[in-house]
PDB file of C-alpha atoms in Angstrom:
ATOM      1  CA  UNK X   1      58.868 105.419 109.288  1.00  0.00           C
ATOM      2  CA  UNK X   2      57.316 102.774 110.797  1.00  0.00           C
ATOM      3  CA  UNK X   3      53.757 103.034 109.424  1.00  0.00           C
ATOM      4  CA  UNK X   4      55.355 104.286 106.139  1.00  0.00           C
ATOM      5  CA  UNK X   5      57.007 100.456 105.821  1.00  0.00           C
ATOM      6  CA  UNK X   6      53.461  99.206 107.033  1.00  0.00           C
ATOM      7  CA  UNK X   7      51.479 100.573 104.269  1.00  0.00           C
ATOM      8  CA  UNK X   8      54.611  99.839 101.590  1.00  0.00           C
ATOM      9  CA  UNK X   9      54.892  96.385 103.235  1.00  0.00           C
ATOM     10  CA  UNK X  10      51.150  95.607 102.788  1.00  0.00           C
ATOM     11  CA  UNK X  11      50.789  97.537  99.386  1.00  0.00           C
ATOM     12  CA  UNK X  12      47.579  99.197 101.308  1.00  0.00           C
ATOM     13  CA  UNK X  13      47.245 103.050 100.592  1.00  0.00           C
ATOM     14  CA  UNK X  14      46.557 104.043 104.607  1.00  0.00           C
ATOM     15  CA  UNK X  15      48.292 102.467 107.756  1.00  0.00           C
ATOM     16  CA  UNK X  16      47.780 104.008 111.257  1.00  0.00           C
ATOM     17  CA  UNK X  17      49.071 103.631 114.629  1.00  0.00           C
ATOM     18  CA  UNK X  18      46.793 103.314 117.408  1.00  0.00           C
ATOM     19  CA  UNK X  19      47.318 104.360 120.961  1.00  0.00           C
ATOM     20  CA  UNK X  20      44.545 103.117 123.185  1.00  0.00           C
ATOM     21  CA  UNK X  21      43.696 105.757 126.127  1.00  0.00           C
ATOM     22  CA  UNK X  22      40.735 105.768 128.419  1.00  0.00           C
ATOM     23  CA  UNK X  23      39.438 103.007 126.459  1.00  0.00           C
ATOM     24  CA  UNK X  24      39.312 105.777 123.153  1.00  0.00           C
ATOM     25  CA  UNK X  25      41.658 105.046 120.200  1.00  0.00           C
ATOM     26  CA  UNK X  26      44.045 108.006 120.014  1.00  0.00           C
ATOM     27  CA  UNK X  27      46.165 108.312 116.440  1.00  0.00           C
ATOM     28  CA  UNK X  28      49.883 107.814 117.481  1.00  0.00           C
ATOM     29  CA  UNK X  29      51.418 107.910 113.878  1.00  0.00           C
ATOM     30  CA  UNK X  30      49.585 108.061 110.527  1.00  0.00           C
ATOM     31  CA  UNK X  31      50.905 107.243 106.875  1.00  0.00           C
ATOM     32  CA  UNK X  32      48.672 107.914 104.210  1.00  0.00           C
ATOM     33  CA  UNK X  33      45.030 109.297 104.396  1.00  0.00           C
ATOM     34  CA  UNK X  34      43.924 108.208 107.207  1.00  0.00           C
ATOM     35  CA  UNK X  35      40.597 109.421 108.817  1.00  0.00           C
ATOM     36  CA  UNK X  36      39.609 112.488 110.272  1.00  0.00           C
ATOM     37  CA  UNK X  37      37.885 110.995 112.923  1.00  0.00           C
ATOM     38  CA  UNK X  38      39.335 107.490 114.211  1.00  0.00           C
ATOM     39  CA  UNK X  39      35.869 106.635 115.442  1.00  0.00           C
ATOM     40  CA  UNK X  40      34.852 106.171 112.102  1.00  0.00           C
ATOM     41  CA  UNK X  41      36.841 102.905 112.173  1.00  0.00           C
ATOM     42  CA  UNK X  42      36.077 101.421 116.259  1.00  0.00           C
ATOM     43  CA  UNK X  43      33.891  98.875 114.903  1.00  0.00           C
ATOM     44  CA  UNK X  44      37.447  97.358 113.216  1.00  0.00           C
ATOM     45  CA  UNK X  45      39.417  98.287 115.800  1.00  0.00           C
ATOM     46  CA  UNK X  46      37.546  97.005 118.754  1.00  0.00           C
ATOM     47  CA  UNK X  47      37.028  93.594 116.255  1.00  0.00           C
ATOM     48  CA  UNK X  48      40.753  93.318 116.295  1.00  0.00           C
ATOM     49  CA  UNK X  49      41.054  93.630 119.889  1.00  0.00           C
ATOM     50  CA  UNK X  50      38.391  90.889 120.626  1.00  0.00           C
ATOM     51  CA  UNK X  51      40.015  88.592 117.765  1.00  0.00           C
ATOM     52  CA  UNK X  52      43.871  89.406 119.955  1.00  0.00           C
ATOM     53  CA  UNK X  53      45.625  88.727 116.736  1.00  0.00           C
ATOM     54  CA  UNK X  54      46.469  89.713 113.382  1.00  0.00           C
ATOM     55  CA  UNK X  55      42.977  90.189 111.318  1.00  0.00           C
ATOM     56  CA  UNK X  56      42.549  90.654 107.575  1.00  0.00           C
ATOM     57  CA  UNK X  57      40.021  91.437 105.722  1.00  0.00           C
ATOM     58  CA  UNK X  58      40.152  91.060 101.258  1.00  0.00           C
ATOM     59  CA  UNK X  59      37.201  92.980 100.640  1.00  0.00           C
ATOM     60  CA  UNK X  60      35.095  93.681 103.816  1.00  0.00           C
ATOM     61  CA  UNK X  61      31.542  93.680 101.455  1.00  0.00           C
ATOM     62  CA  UNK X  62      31.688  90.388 100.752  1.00  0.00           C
ATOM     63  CA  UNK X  63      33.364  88.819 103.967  1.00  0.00           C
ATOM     64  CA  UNK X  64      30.341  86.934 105.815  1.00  0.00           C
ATOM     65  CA  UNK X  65      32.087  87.544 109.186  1.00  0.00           C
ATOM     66  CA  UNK X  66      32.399  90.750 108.945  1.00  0.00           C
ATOM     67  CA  UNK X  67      28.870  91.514 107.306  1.00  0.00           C
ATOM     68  CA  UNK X  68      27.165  89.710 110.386  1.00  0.00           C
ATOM     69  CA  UNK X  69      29.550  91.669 113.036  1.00  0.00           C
ATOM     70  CA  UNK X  70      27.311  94.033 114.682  1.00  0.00           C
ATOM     71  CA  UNK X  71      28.930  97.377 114.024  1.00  0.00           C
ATOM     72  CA  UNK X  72      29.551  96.209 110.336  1.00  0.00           C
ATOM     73  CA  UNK X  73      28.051  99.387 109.368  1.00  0.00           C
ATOM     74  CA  UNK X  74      30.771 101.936 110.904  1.00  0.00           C
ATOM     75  CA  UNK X  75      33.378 100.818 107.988  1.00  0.00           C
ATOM     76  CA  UNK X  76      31.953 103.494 105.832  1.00  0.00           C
ATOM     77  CA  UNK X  77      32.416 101.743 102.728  1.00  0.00           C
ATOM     78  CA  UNK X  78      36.163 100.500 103.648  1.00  0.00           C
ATOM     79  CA  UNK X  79      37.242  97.514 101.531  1.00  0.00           C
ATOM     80  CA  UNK X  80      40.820  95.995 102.897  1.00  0.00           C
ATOM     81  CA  UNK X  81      41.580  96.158 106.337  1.00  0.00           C
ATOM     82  CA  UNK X  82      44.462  94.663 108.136  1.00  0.00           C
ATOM     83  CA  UNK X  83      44.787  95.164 111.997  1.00  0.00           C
ATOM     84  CA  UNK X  84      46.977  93.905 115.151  1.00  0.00           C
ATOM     85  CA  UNK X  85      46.893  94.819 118.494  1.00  0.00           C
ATOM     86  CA  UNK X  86      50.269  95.736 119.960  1.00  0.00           C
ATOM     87  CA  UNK X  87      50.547  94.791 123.814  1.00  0.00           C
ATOM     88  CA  UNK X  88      53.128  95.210 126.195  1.00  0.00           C
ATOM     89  CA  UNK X  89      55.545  92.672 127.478  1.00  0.00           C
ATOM     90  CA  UNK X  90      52.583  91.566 130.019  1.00  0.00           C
ATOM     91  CA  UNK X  91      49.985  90.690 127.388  1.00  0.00           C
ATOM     92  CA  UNK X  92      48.393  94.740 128.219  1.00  0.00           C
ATOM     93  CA  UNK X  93      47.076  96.179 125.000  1.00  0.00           C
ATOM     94  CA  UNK X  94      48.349  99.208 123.920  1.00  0.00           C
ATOM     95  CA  UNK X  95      46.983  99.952 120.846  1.00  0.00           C
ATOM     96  CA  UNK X  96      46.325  98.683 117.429  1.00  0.00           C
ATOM     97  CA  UNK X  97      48.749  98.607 114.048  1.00  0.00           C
ATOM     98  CA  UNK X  98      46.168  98.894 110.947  1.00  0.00           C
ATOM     99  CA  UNK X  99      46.146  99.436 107.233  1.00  0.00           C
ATOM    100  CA  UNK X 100      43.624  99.807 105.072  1.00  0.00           C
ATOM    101  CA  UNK X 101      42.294 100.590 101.375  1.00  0.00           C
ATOM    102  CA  UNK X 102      39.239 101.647  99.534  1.00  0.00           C
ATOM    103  CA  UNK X 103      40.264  99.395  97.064  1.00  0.00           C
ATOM    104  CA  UNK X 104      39.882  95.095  97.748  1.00  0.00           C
ATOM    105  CA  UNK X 105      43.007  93.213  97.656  1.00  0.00           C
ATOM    106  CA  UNK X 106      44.986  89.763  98.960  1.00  0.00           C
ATOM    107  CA  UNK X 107      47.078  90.005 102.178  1.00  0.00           C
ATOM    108  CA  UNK X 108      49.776  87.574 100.569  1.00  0.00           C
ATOM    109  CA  UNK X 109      51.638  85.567 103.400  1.00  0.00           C
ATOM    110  CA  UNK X 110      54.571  87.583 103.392  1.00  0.00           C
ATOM    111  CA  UNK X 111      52.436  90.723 103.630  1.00  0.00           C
ATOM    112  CA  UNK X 112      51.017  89.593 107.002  1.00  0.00           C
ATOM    113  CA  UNK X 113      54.030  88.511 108.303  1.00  0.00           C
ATOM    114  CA  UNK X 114      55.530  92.001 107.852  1.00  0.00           C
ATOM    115  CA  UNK X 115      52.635  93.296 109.909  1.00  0.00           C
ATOM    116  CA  UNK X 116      53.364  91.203 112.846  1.00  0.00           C
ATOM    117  CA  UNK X 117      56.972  91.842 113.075  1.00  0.00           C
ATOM    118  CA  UNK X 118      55.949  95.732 112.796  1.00  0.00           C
ATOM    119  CA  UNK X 119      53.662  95.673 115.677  1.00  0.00           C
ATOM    120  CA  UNK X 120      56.389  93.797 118.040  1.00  0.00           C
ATOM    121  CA  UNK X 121      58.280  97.291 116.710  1.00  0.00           C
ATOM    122  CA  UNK X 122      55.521  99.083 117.844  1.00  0.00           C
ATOM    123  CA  UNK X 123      55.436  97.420 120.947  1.00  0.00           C
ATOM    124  CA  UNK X 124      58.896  98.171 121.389  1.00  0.00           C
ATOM    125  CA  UNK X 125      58.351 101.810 120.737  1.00  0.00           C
ATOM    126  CA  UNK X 126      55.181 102.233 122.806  1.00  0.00           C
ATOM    127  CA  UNK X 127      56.817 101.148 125.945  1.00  0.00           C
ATOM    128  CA  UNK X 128      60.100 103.049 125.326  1.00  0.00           C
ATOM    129  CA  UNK X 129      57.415 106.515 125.426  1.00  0.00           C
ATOM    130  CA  UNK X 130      55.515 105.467 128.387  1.00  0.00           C
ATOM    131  CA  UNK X 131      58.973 104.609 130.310  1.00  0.00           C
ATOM    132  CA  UNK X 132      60.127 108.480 129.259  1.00  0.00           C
ATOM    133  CA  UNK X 133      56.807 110.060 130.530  1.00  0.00           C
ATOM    134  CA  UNK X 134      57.202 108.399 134.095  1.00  0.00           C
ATOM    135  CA  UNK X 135      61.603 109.142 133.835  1.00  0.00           C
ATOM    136  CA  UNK X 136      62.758 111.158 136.718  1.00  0.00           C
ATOM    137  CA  UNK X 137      64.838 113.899 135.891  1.00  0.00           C
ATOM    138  CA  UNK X 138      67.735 111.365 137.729  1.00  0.00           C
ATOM    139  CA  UNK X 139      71.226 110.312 135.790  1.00  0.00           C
ATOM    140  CA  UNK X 140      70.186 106.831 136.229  1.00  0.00           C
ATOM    141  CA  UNK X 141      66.676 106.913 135.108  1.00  0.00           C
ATOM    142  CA  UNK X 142      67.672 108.954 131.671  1.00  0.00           C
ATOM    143  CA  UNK X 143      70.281 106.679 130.970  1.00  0.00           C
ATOM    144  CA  UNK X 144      67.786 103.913 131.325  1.00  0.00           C
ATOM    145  CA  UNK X 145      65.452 105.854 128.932  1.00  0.00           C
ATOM    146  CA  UNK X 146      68.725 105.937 126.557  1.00  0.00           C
ATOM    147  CA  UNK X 147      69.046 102.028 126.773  1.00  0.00           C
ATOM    148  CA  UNK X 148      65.681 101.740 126.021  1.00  0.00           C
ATOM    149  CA  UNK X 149      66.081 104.019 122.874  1.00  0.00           C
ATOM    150  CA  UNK X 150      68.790 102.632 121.575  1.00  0.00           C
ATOM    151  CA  UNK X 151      67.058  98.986 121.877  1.00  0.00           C
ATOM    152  CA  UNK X 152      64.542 100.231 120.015  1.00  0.00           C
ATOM    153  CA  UNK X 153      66.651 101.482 117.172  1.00  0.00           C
ATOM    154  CA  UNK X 154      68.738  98.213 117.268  1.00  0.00           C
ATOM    155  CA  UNK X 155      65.322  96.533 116.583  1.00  0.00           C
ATOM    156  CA  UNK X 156      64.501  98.254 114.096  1.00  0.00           C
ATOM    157  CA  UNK X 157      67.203  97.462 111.961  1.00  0.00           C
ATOM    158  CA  UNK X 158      66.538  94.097 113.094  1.00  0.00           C
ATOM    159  CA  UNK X 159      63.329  93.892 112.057  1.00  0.00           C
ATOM    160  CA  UNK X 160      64.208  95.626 108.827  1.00  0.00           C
ATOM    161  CA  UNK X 161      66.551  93.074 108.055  1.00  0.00           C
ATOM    162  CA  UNK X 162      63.554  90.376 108.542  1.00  0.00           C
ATOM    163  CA  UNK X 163      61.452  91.968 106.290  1.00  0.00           C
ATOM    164  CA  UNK X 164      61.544  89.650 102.744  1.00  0.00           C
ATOM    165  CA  UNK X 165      61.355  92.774 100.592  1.00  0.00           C
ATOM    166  CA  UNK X 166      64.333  95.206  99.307  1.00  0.00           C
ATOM    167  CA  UNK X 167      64.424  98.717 101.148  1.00  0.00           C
ATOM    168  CA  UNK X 168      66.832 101.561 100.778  1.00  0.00           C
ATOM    169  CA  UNK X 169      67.246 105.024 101.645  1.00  0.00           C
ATOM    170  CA  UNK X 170      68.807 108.080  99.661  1.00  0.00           C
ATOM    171  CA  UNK X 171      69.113 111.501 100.316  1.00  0.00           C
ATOM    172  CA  UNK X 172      68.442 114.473  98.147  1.00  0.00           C
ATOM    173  CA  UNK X 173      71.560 114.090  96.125  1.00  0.00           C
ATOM    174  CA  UNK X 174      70.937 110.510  95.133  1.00  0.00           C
ATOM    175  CA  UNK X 175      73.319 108.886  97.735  1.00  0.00           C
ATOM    176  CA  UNK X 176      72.279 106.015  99.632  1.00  0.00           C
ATOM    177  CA  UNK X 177      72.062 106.351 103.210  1.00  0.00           C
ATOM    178  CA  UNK X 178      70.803 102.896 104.390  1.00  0.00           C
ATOM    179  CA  UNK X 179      70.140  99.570 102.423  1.00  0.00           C
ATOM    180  CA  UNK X 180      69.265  95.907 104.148  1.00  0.00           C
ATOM    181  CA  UNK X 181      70.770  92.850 103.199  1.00  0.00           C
ATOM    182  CA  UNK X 182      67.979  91.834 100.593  1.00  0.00           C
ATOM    183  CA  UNK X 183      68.902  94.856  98.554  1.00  0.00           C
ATOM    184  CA  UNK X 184      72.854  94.701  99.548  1.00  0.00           C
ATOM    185  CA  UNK X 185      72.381  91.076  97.649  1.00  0.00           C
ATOM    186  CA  UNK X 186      70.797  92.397  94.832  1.00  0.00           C
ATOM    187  CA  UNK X 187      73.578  94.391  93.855  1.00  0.00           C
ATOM    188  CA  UNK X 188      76.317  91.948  95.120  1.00  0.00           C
ATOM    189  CA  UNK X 189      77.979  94.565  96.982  1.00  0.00           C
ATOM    190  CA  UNK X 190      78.489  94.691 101.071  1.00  0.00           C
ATOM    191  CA  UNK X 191      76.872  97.720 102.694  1.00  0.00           C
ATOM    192  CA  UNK X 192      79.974  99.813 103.192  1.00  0.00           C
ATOM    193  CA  UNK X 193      80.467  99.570  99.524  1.00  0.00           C
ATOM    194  CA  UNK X 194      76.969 101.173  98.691  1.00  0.00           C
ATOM    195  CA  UNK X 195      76.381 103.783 101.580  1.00  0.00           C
ATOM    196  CA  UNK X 196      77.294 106.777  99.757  1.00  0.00           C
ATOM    197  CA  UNK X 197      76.996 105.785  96.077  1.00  0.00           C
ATOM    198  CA  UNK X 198      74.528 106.355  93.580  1.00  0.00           C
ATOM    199  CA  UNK X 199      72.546 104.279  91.098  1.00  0.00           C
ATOM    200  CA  UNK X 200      75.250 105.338  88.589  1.00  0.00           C
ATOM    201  CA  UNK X 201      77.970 103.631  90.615  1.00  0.00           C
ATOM    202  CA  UNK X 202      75.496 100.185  89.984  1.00  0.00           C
ATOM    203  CA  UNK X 203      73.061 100.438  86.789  1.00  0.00           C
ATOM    204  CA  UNK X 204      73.323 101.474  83.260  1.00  0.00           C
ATOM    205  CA  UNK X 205      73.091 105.229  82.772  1.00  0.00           C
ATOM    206  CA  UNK X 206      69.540 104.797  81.360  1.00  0.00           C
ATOM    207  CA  UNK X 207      68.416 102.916  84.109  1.00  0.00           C
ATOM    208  CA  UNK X 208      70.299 105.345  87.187  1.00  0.00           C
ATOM    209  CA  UNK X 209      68.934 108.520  85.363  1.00  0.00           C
ATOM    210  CA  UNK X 210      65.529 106.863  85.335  1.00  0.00           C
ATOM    211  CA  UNK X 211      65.590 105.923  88.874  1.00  0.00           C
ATOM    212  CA  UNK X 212      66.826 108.867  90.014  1.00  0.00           C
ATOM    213  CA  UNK X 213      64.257 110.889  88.252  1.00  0.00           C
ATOM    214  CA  UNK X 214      62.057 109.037  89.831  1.00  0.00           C
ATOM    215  CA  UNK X 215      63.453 109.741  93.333  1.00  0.00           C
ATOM    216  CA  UNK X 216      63.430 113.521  92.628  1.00  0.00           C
ATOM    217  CA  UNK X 217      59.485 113.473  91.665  1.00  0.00           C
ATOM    218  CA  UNK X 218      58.765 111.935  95.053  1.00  0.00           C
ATOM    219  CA  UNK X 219      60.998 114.633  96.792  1.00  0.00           C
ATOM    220  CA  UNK X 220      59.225 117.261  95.493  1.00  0.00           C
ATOM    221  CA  UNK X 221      55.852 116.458  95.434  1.00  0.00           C
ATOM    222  CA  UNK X 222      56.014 114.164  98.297  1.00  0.00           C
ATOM    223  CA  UNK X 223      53.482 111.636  97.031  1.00  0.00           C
ATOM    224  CA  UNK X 224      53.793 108.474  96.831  1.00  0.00           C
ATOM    225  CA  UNK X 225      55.143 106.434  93.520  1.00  0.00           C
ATOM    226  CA  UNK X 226      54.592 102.991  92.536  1.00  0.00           C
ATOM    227  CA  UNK X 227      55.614 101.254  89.429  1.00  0.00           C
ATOM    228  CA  UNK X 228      56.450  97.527  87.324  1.00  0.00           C
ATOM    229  CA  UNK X 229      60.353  98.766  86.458  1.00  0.00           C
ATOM    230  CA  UNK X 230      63.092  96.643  85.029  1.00  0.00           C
ATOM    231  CA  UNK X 231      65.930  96.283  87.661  1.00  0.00           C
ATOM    232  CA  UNK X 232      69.822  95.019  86.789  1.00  0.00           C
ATOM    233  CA  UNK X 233      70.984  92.288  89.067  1.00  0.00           C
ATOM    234  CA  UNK X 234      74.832  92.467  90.424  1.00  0.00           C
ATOM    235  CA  UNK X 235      75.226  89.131  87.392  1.00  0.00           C
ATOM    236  CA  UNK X 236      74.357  91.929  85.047  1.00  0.00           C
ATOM    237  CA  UNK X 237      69.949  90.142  84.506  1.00  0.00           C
ATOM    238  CA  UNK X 238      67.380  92.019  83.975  1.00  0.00           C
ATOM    239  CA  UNK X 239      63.842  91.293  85.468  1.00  0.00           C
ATOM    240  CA  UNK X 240      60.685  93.140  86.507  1.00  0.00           C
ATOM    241  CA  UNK X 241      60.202  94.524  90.092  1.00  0.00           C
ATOM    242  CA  UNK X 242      57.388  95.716  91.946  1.00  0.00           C
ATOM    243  CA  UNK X 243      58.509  99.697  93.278  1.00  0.00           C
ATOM    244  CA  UNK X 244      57.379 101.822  95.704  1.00  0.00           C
ATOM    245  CA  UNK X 245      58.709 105.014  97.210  1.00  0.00           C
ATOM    246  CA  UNK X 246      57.804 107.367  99.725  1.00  0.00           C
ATOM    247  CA  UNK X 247      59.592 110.781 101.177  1.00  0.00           C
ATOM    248  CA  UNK X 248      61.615 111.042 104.172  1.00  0.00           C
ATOM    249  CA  UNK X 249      60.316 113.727 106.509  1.00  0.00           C
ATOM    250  CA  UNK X 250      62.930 115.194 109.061  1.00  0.00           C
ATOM    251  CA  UNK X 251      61.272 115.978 112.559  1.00  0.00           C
ATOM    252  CA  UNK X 252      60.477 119.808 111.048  1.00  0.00           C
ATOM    253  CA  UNK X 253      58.500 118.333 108.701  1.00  0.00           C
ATOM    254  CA  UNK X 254      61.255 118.936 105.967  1.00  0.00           C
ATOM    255  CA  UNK X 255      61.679 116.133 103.081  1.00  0.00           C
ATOM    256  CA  UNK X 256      65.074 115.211 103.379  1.00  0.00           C
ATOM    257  CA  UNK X 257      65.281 112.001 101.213  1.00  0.00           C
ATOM    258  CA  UNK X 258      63.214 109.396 100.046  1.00  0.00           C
ATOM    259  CA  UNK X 259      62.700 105.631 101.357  1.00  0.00           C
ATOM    260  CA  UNK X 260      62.251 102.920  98.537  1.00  0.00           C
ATOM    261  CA  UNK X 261      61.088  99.377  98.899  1.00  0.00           C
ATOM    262  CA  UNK X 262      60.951  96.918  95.969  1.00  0.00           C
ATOM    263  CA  UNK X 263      59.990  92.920  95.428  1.00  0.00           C
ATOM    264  CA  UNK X 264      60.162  90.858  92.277  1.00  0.00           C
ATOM    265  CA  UNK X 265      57.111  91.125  90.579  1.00  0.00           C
ATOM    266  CA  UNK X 266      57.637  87.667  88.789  1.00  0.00           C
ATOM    267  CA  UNK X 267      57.329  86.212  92.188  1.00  0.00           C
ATOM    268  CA  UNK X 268      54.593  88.034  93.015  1.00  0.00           C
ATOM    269  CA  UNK X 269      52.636  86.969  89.967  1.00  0.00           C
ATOM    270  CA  UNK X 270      53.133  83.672  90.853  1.00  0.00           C
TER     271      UNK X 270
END
């Protein structure tokens, strides 16, 4: 999910994680469409790595930085590119976190703050692999490779948490399965009092049947939806939020629920 809440967090159609290998960029992780061939994109990547830290780019045609880099023309027409490198807890790069869109577009701060807090995940996740492929089959070395998992999931939730924007999960049945703070606010309720609830249990029945149709369109086509809505506050307001959900793929490759992240669009605006 981690490239799924890059793309949402950036509002960018395409995010990718990058392993690097042999001095090649290898795709780890893709959400999206991202390319067939990652080569396609080196010029950006290898610009990120010389730049060592979070690059953005509105609209690549008209940036004059990027028009005068020398490998300018491998972007193949790319607009809006976004790109960190992920290194390890000795400053060793690892790969690159990237988004991108054929469309141009503003990296708003909060945008680009999300990406940086992702790649520390990434970071995080990257090093928790590379310890498993050198484990030992030894008791002592697997339960380190446990510790080191269950960091990682423990940051996760951290860094979800950090994240400015509302995100929830639900699974097929409408139930919520995980909400952070932002959206545990929203509705004025802690989160033992929404995990296994539905949007009846906290909207008007127009507004619950309309989210939840919404939900079961994403399911089962497994695109990607994005909309203005109207959303109820827990003081019973209405205002306009920004939507977009995604599907929830189990490790068969089986939807199995849907991941939604929303921000108010007012705000945005402004």
């Amino acid at each position: 999910q981690l490239v799924a809440l890059a793309s949402l967090a950036t509002n960018t159609g395409t995010a990718v994680l990058i392993r690097l290998q042999d001095d090649q960029f290898v795709q780890e992780a893709a959400y999206g469409r991202p390319p067939e061939n990652q080569s396609d994109y080196s010029a950006l990547y290898r610009h990120t790595m010389e730049k060592q830290a979070l690059v953005t780019f509105d609209d690549l045609t008209l940036d004059p930085d990027w028009k005068s880099h020398p490998l300018a023309r491998e972007s193949n027409g790319l607009r809006r590119y976004g790109g960190t490198t992920i290194t390890d807890s000795e400053g060793l790069t690892l790969g690159i976190l990237a988004v991108h869109d054929p469309e141009p577009g503003n990296f708003s701060a909060e945008s680009r703050q999300s990406l940086l807090h992702l790649s520390s995940l990434a970071s995080r996740v990257f090093e928790a692999a590379r310890m498993e492929v050198k484990l030992n089959a030894t008791e002592a070395e697997l339960d380190h490779a446990r510790e080191a998992y269950n960091k990682s999931e423990a940051f996760y939730h951290s860094l979800v948490e950090s994240l400015p924007q509302n995100i929830l999960r639900k699974d097929l049945d409408g139930r919520f399965t995980f909400a952070n703070q932002n959206f545990c606010s929203v509705l004025g309720k802690p989160l033992e009092e929404i995990i296994g609830k539905t949007d009846f249990d906290f909207s008007s029945s127009e507004l619950a049947a309309k989210y939840q149709n919404d939900d079961r369109q994403v399911a089962e086509t497994g695109k990607r939806f994005e909309t203005i809505e109207e959303n109820q506050t827990s003081s019973l307001e209405q205002n306009y939020v920004h939507v977009v959900k995604t599907p929830i793929y189990d490790r068969h490759g089986q939807i199995v629920g849907i991941q939604g992240i929303f921000w108010d669009f007012m705000e945005q605006r402004k």
